[in-house]
Short mmCIF file of C-alpha atoms and ligand atoms in Angstrom, two decimals:
data_model
loop_
_atom_site.label_atom_id
_atom_site.label_comp_id
_atom_site.label_asym_id
_atom_site.label_seq_id
_atom_site.Cartn_x
_atom_site.Cartn_y
_atom_site.Cartn_z
CA MET A 7 198.58 65.06 200.67
CA ASP A 8 200.14 67.03 197.84
CA LEU A 9 203.79 67.87 197.70
CA ASP A 10 202.94 71.53 197.77
CA SER A 11 200.76 71.09 200.81
CA LYS A 12 200.23 74.06 203.05
CA ALA A 13 201.93 74.52 206.37
CA SER A 14 198.73 73.42 208.09
CA ASP A 15 199.37 69.84 206.99
CA ARG A 16 202.38 69.84 209.22
CA PRO A 17 202.52 69.50 213.00
CA LEU A 18 201.93 72.83 214.72
CA ASP A 19 205.23 72.41 216.47
CA PRO A 20 207.37 70.10 214.34
CA ARG A 21 209.77 69.66 217.23
CA CYS A 22 207.19 67.38 218.80
CA LEU A 23 208.27 64.82 216.20
CA LEU A 24 211.74 64.75 217.60
CA THR A 25 211.61 65.47 221.32
CA PRO A 26 209.11 64.02 223.75
CA GLU A 27 208.74 67.22 225.79
CA ALA A 28 208.09 69.65 222.96
CA GLY A 29 204.67 68.25 222.00
CA ASN A 30 203.39 68.92 225.46
CA SER A 31 203.08 72.67 225.71
CA GLU A 32 202.60 72.81 229.47
CA GLY A 33 205.81 70.92 230.05
CA LYS A 34 204.10 68.38 232.30
CA THR A 35 203.89 64.74 231.39
CA PHE A 36 200.59 63.00 230.77
CA GLN A 37 201.74 59.96 232.70
CA ASP A 38 199.64 60.85 235.74
CA THR A 39 196.48 61.51 233.73
CA VAL A 40 196.53 58.01 232.27
CA GLY A 41 196.51 55.72 235.25
CA PHE A 42 195.47 52.59 233.34
CA PRO A 43 197.22 50.31 230.83
CA VAL A 44 197.15 51.47 227.22
CA ALA A 45 198.42 49.55 224.22
CA VAL A 46 198.52 50.20 220.50
CA VAL A 47 197.83 47.97 217.54
CA LEU A 48 199.46 49.11 214.30
CA PRO A 49 198.12 47.22 211.29
CA ALA A 50 201.02 47.01 208.81
CA ALA A 51 200.22 43.94 206.74
CA GLY A 52 198.95 45.62 203.57
CA CYS A 53 200.73 45.53 200.24
CA GLY A 54 200.34 49.20 199.35
CA GLU A 55 198.79 48.70 195.94
CA ARG A 56 198.03 52.38 195.40
CA MET A 57 201.66 53.26 196.04
CA GLY A 58 202.64 51.24 192.99
CA LEU A 59 206.01 50.11 194.36
CA SER A 60 207.24 46.57 194.87
CA THR A 61 208.04 47.33 198.53
CA PRO A 62 204.96 47.68 200.80
CA LYS A 63 204.76 51.36 201.74
CA GLN A 64 205.36 50.75 205.47
CA PHE A 65 208.82 49.47 204.58
CA CYS A 66 209.65 52.29 202.16
CA THR A 67 212.63 54.21 203.43
CA PHE A 68 213.38 57.90 203.71
CA LEU A 69 216.32 59.45 205.55
CA ASN A 70 217.69 55.92 205.98
CA ARG A 71 214.72 54.60 207.90
CA PRO A 72 211.53 52.76 206.96
CA LEU A 73 208.21 54.53 207.43
CA ILE A 74 207.03 51.98 210.00
CA SER A 75 209.92 52.87 212.29
CA TYR A 76 208.83 56.54 212.38
CA THR A 77 205.32 55.50 213.39
CA ILE A 78 206.63 53.12 216.05
CA GLU A 79 208.90 55.85 217.40
CA THR A 80 205.93 58.21 217.70
CA PHE A 81 204.26 55.78 220.12
CA GLU A 82 207.41 54.57 221.79
CA ARG A 83 208.24 58.08 223.00
CA ILE A 84 204.95 58.28 224.89
CA SER A 85 205.58 57.04 228.41
CA TRP A 86 201.97 56.00 229.15
CA ILE A 87 201.80 53.65 226.17
CA ARG A 88 203.12 50.31 227.32
CA THR A 89 202.96 47.97 224.34
CA ILE A 90 202.95 48.37 220.59
CA VAL A 91 201.68 45.41 218.58
CA VAL A 92 202.76 45.64 214.96
CA VAL A 93 200.85 43.40 212.60
CA VAL A 94 202.79 42.41 209.48
CA ALA A 95 202.37 40.00 206.59
CA LYS A 96 204.01 36.62 207.08
CA GLU A 97 206.63 37.34 204.40
CA SER A 98 207.62 40.60 206.15
CA TYR A 99 208.00 39.11 209.61
CA ASP A 100 211.80 38.81 209.54
CA GLN A 101 212.15 42.23 207.94
CA MET A 102 210.11 43.72 210.77
CA LEU A 103 212.30 42.05 213.39
CA GLN A 104 215.30 43.50 211.60
CA VAL A 105 213.77 47.01 211.74
CA ILE A 106 213.20 46.62 215.48
CA HIS A 107 216.76 45.51 215.97
CA SER A 108 218.34 48.18 213.76
CA PHE A 109 216.49 51.11 215.33
CA HIS A 110 216.49 49.82 218.90
CA HIS A 111 212.71 49.69 219.31
CA THR A 112 211.81 48.27 222.67
CA LYS A 113 208.06 48.18 223.24
CA VAL A 114 207.17 46.21 220.13
CA LYS A 115 205.61 42.80 219.68
CA VAL A 116 205.24 41.52 216.11
CA VAL A 117 202.19 39.54 215.04
CA GLU A 118 201.21 38.02 211.69
CA GLY A 119 198.49 39.76 209.73
CA GLY A 120 195.58 38.59 207.61
CA THR A 121 194.25 39.10 204.12
CA THR A 122 192.19 42.18 205.01
CA ARG A 123 192.78 45.10 207.36
CA HIS A 124 190.05 43.90 209.76
CA ARG A 125 191.63 40.45 209.94
CA SER A 126 195.01 42.01 210.64
CA ILE A 127 193.61 44.20 213.41
CA PHE A 128 191.85 41.23 215.00
CA ASN A 129 195.11 39.26 214.92
CA GLY A 130 196.75 42.19 216.67
CA LEU A 131 194.08 42.27 219.37
CA GLN A 132 194.45 38.54 219.93
CA ALA A 133 198.04 39.07 221.02
CA PHE A 134 196.55 40.16 224.37
CA HIS A 135 194.81 36.83 224.84
CA GLU A 136 196.32 33.59 226.06
CA SER A 137 197.39 31.43 223.18
CA THR A 138 199.07 28.13 222.52
CA GLU A 139 202.24 30.09 221.73
CA GLY A 140 202.73 31.07 225.35
CA PRO A 141 201.74 33.81 227.79
CA SER A 142 199.98 36.79 226.29
CA LEU A 143 200.82 40.46 226.70
CA ILE A 144 199.25 42.34 229.60
CA ARG A 145 195.70 43.12 228.51
CA PRO A 146 195.18 46.88 228.19
CA LYS A 147 192.21 48.80 229.48
CA VAL A 148 192.24 50.93 226.33
CA VAL A 149 193.66 49.91 222.98
CA ILE A 150 194.47 52.46 220.32
CA ILE A 151 194.25 51.29 216.72
CA HIS A 152 196.33 53.32 214.33
CA ASP A 153 197.47 52.74 210.74
CA ALA A 154 201.18 52.03 210.57
CA VAL A 155 201.39 54.41 207.62
CA ARG A 156 200.32 57.56 209.51
CA PRO A 157 203.57 58.63 211.17
CA PHE A 158 202.56 62.05 212.53
CA VAL A 159 200.21 61.70 215.46
CA GLU A 160 200.83 63.89 218.46
CA GLU A 161 200.71 62.94 222.11
CA ASP A 162 198.01 65.40 223.17
CA PHE A 163 195.66 64.10 220.49
CA LEU A 164 196.34 60.49 221.48
CA LEU A 165 195.51 61.46 225.02
CA LYS A 166 192.14 62.88 223.95
CA ILE A 167 191.35 59.69 222.01
CA THR A 168 192.44 57.49 224.92
CA LEU A 169 190.45 59.34 227.60
CA ALA A 170 187.35 59.47 225.40
CA ALA A 171 187.66 55.72 224.74
CA LYS A 172 187.94 55.06 228.46
CA GLU A 173 184.86 57.19 229.09
CA GLN A 174 182.64 56.22 226.12
CA GLY A 175 183.98 52.81 225.13
CA ALA A 176 185.07 53.99 221.68
CA SER A 177 186.46 57.11 220.06
CA GLY A 178 187.82 58.11 216.69
CA ALA A 179 189.48 60.93 214.80
CA ILE A 180 187.50 62.76 212.15
CA ARG A 181 188.41 65.43 209.60
CA PRO A 182 186.35 67.67 207.34
CA LEU A 183 185.79 66.24 203.85
CA VAL A 184 188.13 67.67 201.24
CA SER A 185 185.77 66.97 198.33
CA THR A 186 182.04 66.36 198.01
CA VAL A 187 181.09 62.69 197.98
CA ILE A 188 178.73 61.56 195.23
CA ALA A 189 176.97 58.31 194.41
CA THR A 190 177.04 57.13 190.81
CA THR A 191 174.64 54.95 188.88
CA SER A 192 175.85 51.68 187.37
CA GLU A 193 175.95 53.46 184.00
CA GLY A 194 178.36 56.04 185.34
CA TYR A 195 175.94 58.96 185.84
CA LEU A 196 175.37 61.06 188.91
CA ASP A 197 172.89 59.44 191.24
CA HIS A 198 173.04 61.88 194.14
CA SER A 199 175.54 63.92 196.13
CA LEU A 200 176.00 64.22 199.86
CA GLU A 201 175.84 67.50 201.67
CA ARG A 202 179.50 68.01 202.44
CA ALA A 203 179.06 69.98 205.65
CA LYS A 204 177.07 67.12 207.18
CA TYR A 205 179.72 64.43 206.67
CA ARG A 206 183.21 63.82 207.98
CA ALA A 207 186.14 61.69 206.93
CA SER A 208 186.93 58.97 209.43
CA GLU A 209 190.64 58.94 210.21
CA MET A 210 192.95 57.22 212.64
CA PRO A 211 193.77 56.90 215.53
CA GLN A 212 190.75 55.25 217.10
CA GLY A 213 190.54 54.16 220.72
CA PHE A 214 188.48 51.43 222.38
CA LEU A 215 187.95 49.77 225.68
CA TYR A 216 189.75 46.57 224.89
CA ASP A 217 186.86 44.29 225.82
CA ILE A 218 184.44 46.20 223.60
CA ILE A 219 186.45 46.02 220.41
CA TYR A 220 187.56 42.46 221.06
CA GLN A 221 183.96 41.38 221.52
CA ALA A 222 182.93 43.22 218.34
CA TYR A 223 185.54 41.36 216.32
CA GLN A 224 184.54 38.04 217.86
CA ARG A 225 180.94 38.61 216.88
CA CYS A 226 181.29 40.19 213.46
CA SER A 227 180.55 38.31 210.23
CA GLU A 228 182.81 37.00 207.49
CA PHE A 229 181.35 39.72 205.31
CA ASP A 230 182.56 42.35 207.79
CA PHE A 231 186.02 40.81 207.87
CA GLU A 232 186.19 40.71 204.11
CA PHE A 233 184.60 44.02 203.10
CA GLY A 234 184.28 46.20 206.20
CA THR A 235 186.61 49.14 206.68
CA GLU A 236 185.40 50.84 209.85
CA CYS A 237 186.27 49.64 213.38
CA LEU A 238 183.89 52.22 214.93
CA HIS A 239 181.06 50.63 213.00
CA LEU A 240 181.90 47.17 214.39
CA ALA A 241 181.92 48.55 217.93
CA LEU A 242 178.47 50.03 217.36
CA GLN A 243 176.91 47.08 215.59
CA TYR A 244 178.34 44.26 217.69
CA SER A 245 178.99 45.84 221.08
CA GLY A 246 176.35 48.56 221.08
CA THR A 247 178.97 51.24 221.69
CA ASN A 248 178.57 54.62 220.07
CA ALA A 249 181.93 56.25 219.49
CA LYS A 250 182.86 59.76 220.55
CA LEU A 251 184.20 61.55 217.45
CA ILE A 252 187.00 64.05 217.86
CA GLU A 253 188.19 66.50 215.23
CA GLY A 254 191.84 65.65 214.55
CA PRO A 255 194.70 67.77 213.24
CA PRO A 256 195.58 67.72 209.51
CA THR A 257 198.77 65.85 210.31
CA LEU A 258 196.86 62.59 210.59
CA TRP A 259 196.96 62.02 206.83
CA LYS A 260 197.82 58.57 205.63
CA VAL A 261 200.71 57.73 203.34
CA THR A 262 198.83 56.29 200.37
CA TYR A 263 200.50 57.43 197.16
CA LYS A 264 204.15 57.90 196.18
CA ARG A 265 203.92 61.66 196.64
CA ASP A 266 202.94 61.10 200.29
CA LEU A 267 206.33 59.56 200.98
CA ALA A 268 208.05 62.67 199.68
CA ALA A 269 205.70 64.77 201.81
CA ALA A 270 206.47 62.72 204.92
CA GLU A 271 210.18 63.12 204.27
CA SER A 272 209.80 66.86 203.92
CA VAL A 273 207.88 67.11 207.23
CA ILE A 274 210.74 65.33 209.00
CA LYS A 275 213.38 67.44 207.28
CA GLU A 276 211.58 70.59 208.29
CA ALA A 277 211.46 69.46 211.90
CA LEU A 278 215.13 68.55 211.82
CA SER A 279 216.08 71.96 210.47
CA LEU A 280 214.62 74.07 213.25
CA SER A 281 217.77 74.34 215.27
CA ALA A 282 221.53 74.19 214.92
CA CYS A 283 224.58 74.48 217.08
CA LEU A 284 227.35 76.73 215.87
CA ILE A 285 230.89 76.31 217.13
CA SER A 286 232.64 79.59 216.56
CA GLY A 287 236.24 79.11 217.71
CA THR A 288 237.90 81.93 219.58
CA ILE A 289 239.62 84.19 217.07
CA ALA A 290 237.94 87.46 216.23
CA GLU A 291 237.28 86.65 212.54
CA THR A 292 235.61 83.28 213.20
CA VAL A 293 233.56 84.73 216.05
CA ALA A 294 232.38 87.57 213.81
CA LEU A 295 231.52 85.16 211.02
CA ALA A 296 229.58 83.00 213.48
CA SER A 297 227.51 85.93 214.59
CA HIS A 298 226.74 86.79 210.95
CA LEU A 299 225.70 83.25 210.23
CA GLN A 300 223.59 83.05 213.35
CA LYS A 301 221.72 86.21 212.36
CA ASN A 302 221.10 85.05 208.78
CA LEU A 303 219.92 81.59 209.78
CA ALA A 304 217.68 83.00 212.50
CA ALA A 305 216.04 85.19 209.85
CA ASN A 306 215.01 81.92 208.17
CA SER A 307 213.52 80.44 211.33
CA MET A 308 216.46 78.41 212.49
CA THR A 309 217.38 78.76 216.14
CA VAL A 310 221.16 78.75 216.38
CA ASP A 311 223.06 78.46 219.65
CA VAL A 312 226.68 79.56 219.51
CA TYR A 313 229.51 77.96 221.52
CA GLN A 314 233.20 78.66 221.34
CA SER A 315 234.21 75.03 221.45
CA ALA A 316 232.63 71.59 221.40
CA THR A 317 235.56 69.88 223.07
CA GLY A 318 234.58 68.45 226.43
CA ASN A 319 231.02 69.66 225.97
CA ASN A 320 229.26 66.45 225.01
CA GLU A 321 225.99 67.85 226.36
CA LEU A 322 225.66 70.23 223.46
CA LEU A 323 225.94 67.39 220.97
CA SER A 324 222.58 66.00 222.06
CA LYS A 325 220.81 69.36 221.75
CA THR A 326 220.30 69.33 218.00
CA ARG A 327 221.08 67.34 214.89
CA ASN A 328 222.86 70.12 213.04
CA PHE A 329 226.33 71.39 213.78
CA ILE A 330 228.29 74.13 212.10
CA GLN A 331 231.93 74.30 213.01
CA ILE A 332 233.85 77.41 211.96
CA SER A 333 237.58 77.16 212.15
CA ALA A 334 240.63 78.96 210.88
CA SER A 335 243.07 76.41 212.16
CA GLU A 336 244.85 73.77 210.11
CA GLU A 337 244.04 71.32 212.86
CA SER A 338 240.30 71.82 212.65
CA LEU A 339 239.63 68.51 210.90
CA LEU A 340 240.78 66.82 214.09
CA GLU A 341 238.02 68.58 215.99
CA ILE A 342 235.47 67.42 213.43
CA SER A 343 236.78 63.90 213.64
CA GLU A 344 236.44 64.00 217.42
CA MET A 345 232.87 65.28 217.10
CA VAL A 346 231.96 62.44 214.72
CA LYS A 347 233.41 59.96 217.19
CA VAL A 348 231.38 61.30 220.12
CA LEU A 349 228.18 61.42 218.06
CA GLU A 350 228.70 57.79 217.12
CA GLU A 351 229.41 56.77 220.71
CA LYS A 352 226.23 58.51 221.83
CA ASN A 353 224.23 56.88 219.02
CA HIS A 354 222.92 60.35 218.27
CA ALA A 355 222.37 59.65 214.56
CA LEU A 356 220.55 56.35 215.05
CA LEU A 357 217.09 57.67 214.20
CA TYR A 358 217.80 60.85 212.24
CA PRO A 359 220.83 61.79 210.14
CA VAL A 360 223.05 64.36 211.83
CA VAL A 361 224.58 67.13 209.70
CA ILE A 362 227.97 68.68 210.32
CA VAL A 363 228.96 71.64 208.20
CA TRP A 364 232.65 72.37 208.48
CA VAL A 365 233.43 75.97 207.58
CA HIS A 366 237.12 76.48 207.03
CA LEU A 367 238.08 80.13 207.07
CA TYR A 368 241.33 81.09 205.33
CA MET A 369 242.95 84.40 206.04
CA SER A 370 244.31 84.70 202.49
CA GLU A 371 243.86 83.24 199.00
CA GLU A 372 247.39 81.98 199.18
CA SER A 373 246.90 79.87 202.32
CA SER A 374 243.67 78.54 200.85
CA ARG A 375 245.45 77.31 197.71
CA ARG A 376 248.26 75.77 199.74
CA GLN A 377 246.06 73.69 201.99
CA LYS A 378 243.10 72.81 199.83
CA ALA A 379 244.62 69.83 197.98
CA ASP A 380 245.88 68.20 201.19
CA GLU A 381 242.57 68.67 202.90
CA LEU A 382 240.41 67.29 200.15
CA SER A 383 241.32 63.63 200.46
CA SER A 384 241.41 63.49 204.26
CA PHE A 385 238.07 65.29 204.41
CA MET A 386 236.53 62.88 201.93
CA ASP A 387 237.83 59.90 203.94
CA LEU A 388 236.38 61.28 207.15
CA ALA A 389 233.04 62.03 205.47
CA THR A 390 232.83 58.52 204.02
CA LYS A 391 233.41 57.02 207.44
CA ALA A 392 230.96 59.41 209.10
CA LYS A 393 228.25 58.62 206.56
CA GLN A 394 228.33 54.97 207.58
CA GLY A 395 227.23 56.15 211.02
CA ASN A 396 224.45 58.37 209.53
CA VAL A 397 226.47 61.57 210.05
CA LEU A 398 226.47 63.78 206.95
CA LEU A 399 229.62 65.83 206.73
CA TYR A 400 229.92 68.78 204.36
CA GLY A 401 232.73 71.30 203.93
CA ILE A 402 232.72 74.95 202.90
CA HIS A 403 235.81 77.03 202.18
CA VAL A 404 235.71 80.70 202.92
CA VAL A 405 238.52 83.16 202.18
CA HIS A 406 238.53 86.21 204.41
CA SER A 407 238.19 89.55 202.68
CA LYS A 408 239.16 92.88 204.15
CA VAL A 409 236.67 94.66 201.92
CA PRO A 410 233.49 94.92 204.00
CA GLU A 411 231.04 94.64 201.07
CA LEU A 412 232.78 91.57 199.67
CA TRP A 413 232.96 90.00 203.11
CA GLU A 414 229.28 90.69 203.67
CA LYS A 415 228.38 88.98 200.39
CA CYS A 416 230.59 86.04 201.23
CA ALA A 417 228.89 85.59 204.62
CA GLU A 418 225.53 85.77 202.89
CA ARG A 419 226.53 83.02 200.43
CA LEU A 420 227.89 80.95 203.30
CA SER A 421 224.55 81.22 205.12
CA GLN A 422 222.60 80.17 202.05
CA ILE A 423 224.79 77.14 201.37
CA THR A 424 224.78 76.11 205.03
CA GLU A 425 221.04 76.41 205.28
CA SER A 426 220.39 74.41 202.17
CA LEU A 427 222.83 71.67 203.22
CA ILE A 428 220.99 71.38 206.54
CA ARG A 429 217.51 71.47 205.02
CA ASP A 430 218.23 69.06 202.15
CA ARG A 431 220.37 66.56 204.05
CA ASN A 432 221.55 65.24 200.71
CA PRO A 433 223.91 62.31 201.22
CA ALA A 434 225.38 62.76 197.73
CA PHE A 435 227.17 65.99 198.70
CA THR A 436 228.95 64.67 201.76
CA GLY A 437 232.71 64.93 201.59
CA GLN A 438 232.54 67.84 199.12
CA LEU A 439 234.38 71.06 199.83
CA LEU A 440 232.22 73.87 198.55
CA GLN A 441 233.36 77.47 198.11
CA ALA A 442 231.40 80.36 199.56
N1 LIG B 16 196.61 46.63 206.41
C1 LIG B 16 196.82 45.44 207.13
N2 LIG B 16 196.42 44.24 206.61
C2 LIG B 16 195.82 44.18 205.40
C3 LIG B 16 195.57 45.37 204.66
C4 LIG B 16 195.97 46.60 205.21
O1 LIG B 16 197.38 45.47 208.22
N3 LIG B 16 195.46 43.00 204.90
C5 LIG B 16 197.13 47.90 206.96
C6 LIG B 16 198.10 48.58 206.01
O2 LIG B 16 199.41 47.99 206.11
C7 LIG B 16 198.07 50.02 206.47
C8 LIG B 16 196.65 50.17 207.04
O3 LIG B 16 196.11 48.84 207.14
O4 LIG B 16 199.00 50.29 207.47
C9 LIG B 16 195.80 51.07 206.18
O5 LIG B 16 195.52 50.43 204.96
P1 LIG B 16 195.84 51.02 203.51
O6 LIG B 16 196.26 52.42 203.56
O7 LIG B 16 194.70 50.65 202.62
O8 LIG B 16 197.16 50.19 203.11
P2 LIG B 16 197.34 49.10 202.01
O9 LIG B 16 196.17 48.17 202.01
O10 LIG B 16 198.68 48.51 202.20
O11 LIG B 16 197.36 50.00 200.68
P3 LIG B 16 196.46 49.82 199.38
O12 LIG B 16 195.03 49.86 199.84
O13 LIG B 16 196.85 50.93 198.49
O14 LIG B 16 196.81 48.46 198.81
MG1 LIG B 17 194.15 48.90 201.58
#
């Protein structure tokens, strides 16, 4: 996927990345529809040669978290998926256990991979069989196979794949071809080209009745293990099962090149920036500024809920990952400090960085000058501490103007800075006091 990819490469409702309910438009859970055990195998034992980095791509980090953890989270949020087997290279085993520990993953079992993707997948499937290492995992009716480096798969699509696999024995995601496929001669000339409309790209996830795919892997040849790339083909050739193909959303793209990591990060940032909570305070000037800010941010597709105070309202802290606190009081840093403490206690920034924008409104230039120097160091200290807990704290100074046009411009600048701080989530600017 290119960095300048169109909106269609993103989830239709990016909130589905962050809240379990949002992906399911009817508000009901799919738990009842899937009355049989479902497990997932995530092959993650590749070395990511095309990425060109020394770290395998599944362990590359953005927003303080490795890619593999985003993919695991996608499946972990789905209540009807019981077990996630992650297959990693021997040398990454401990690193994977560390990821599970750091991000509190609970449904995951780690298995050692093989030299090819097919070998890794087979190792993953074997985790459901009795072994010398002890009791196996509960054998699923349907197993979903999904590349660990495709973090954006939505619950309703997984449901389609799962139900089709239960019905047909095998199912897989397909997408239209982006380019025409051609065959070349050994001398590097055009041999022939395929009619694009007739062919599809095979993507992930794929679903299988467990017994069918396990049997296919047991029967397949060394050549298949070494050079094969298509699980659906194995199911057909060795278990006689013809897969149901389902057109998938564009979000199924696979992180392959360096630019894909940046694209994945931008999808997450976009999802994180859809909503904010604005704490307005109670004095007329801060309330008016809050309403201005709310209007401007809403015009840029950010839903902003306004509250007068966050104190004693811990509920609101779990509603979003962006907070804007407007205050005219000298004590307002204490409120921010309290908010950071509660966010940490609730572990709210464990998976995604939380942003707090502290807007300090001064009633005059003079009071601004007087307080600024004192504030700077205590704000920086607080921000440094907050950052350790994945809370990004930024400050903006605003001096009130009685001239309506100037005040209007100031509020406009404040909105732009606030929005870009929330959208960029740049850790380098935390602890800075900006001037609107
Ligand atoms: N994979 C695996 N075991 C292997 C090779 C690949 O589990 N021996 C996994 C990868 O970790 C990845 C998925 O299969 O999650 C899809 O493979 P691919 O995108 O080709 O990843 P890599 O093989 O790591 O990348 P590259 O081909 O660029 O080296
Ligand atoms: Mg590969």
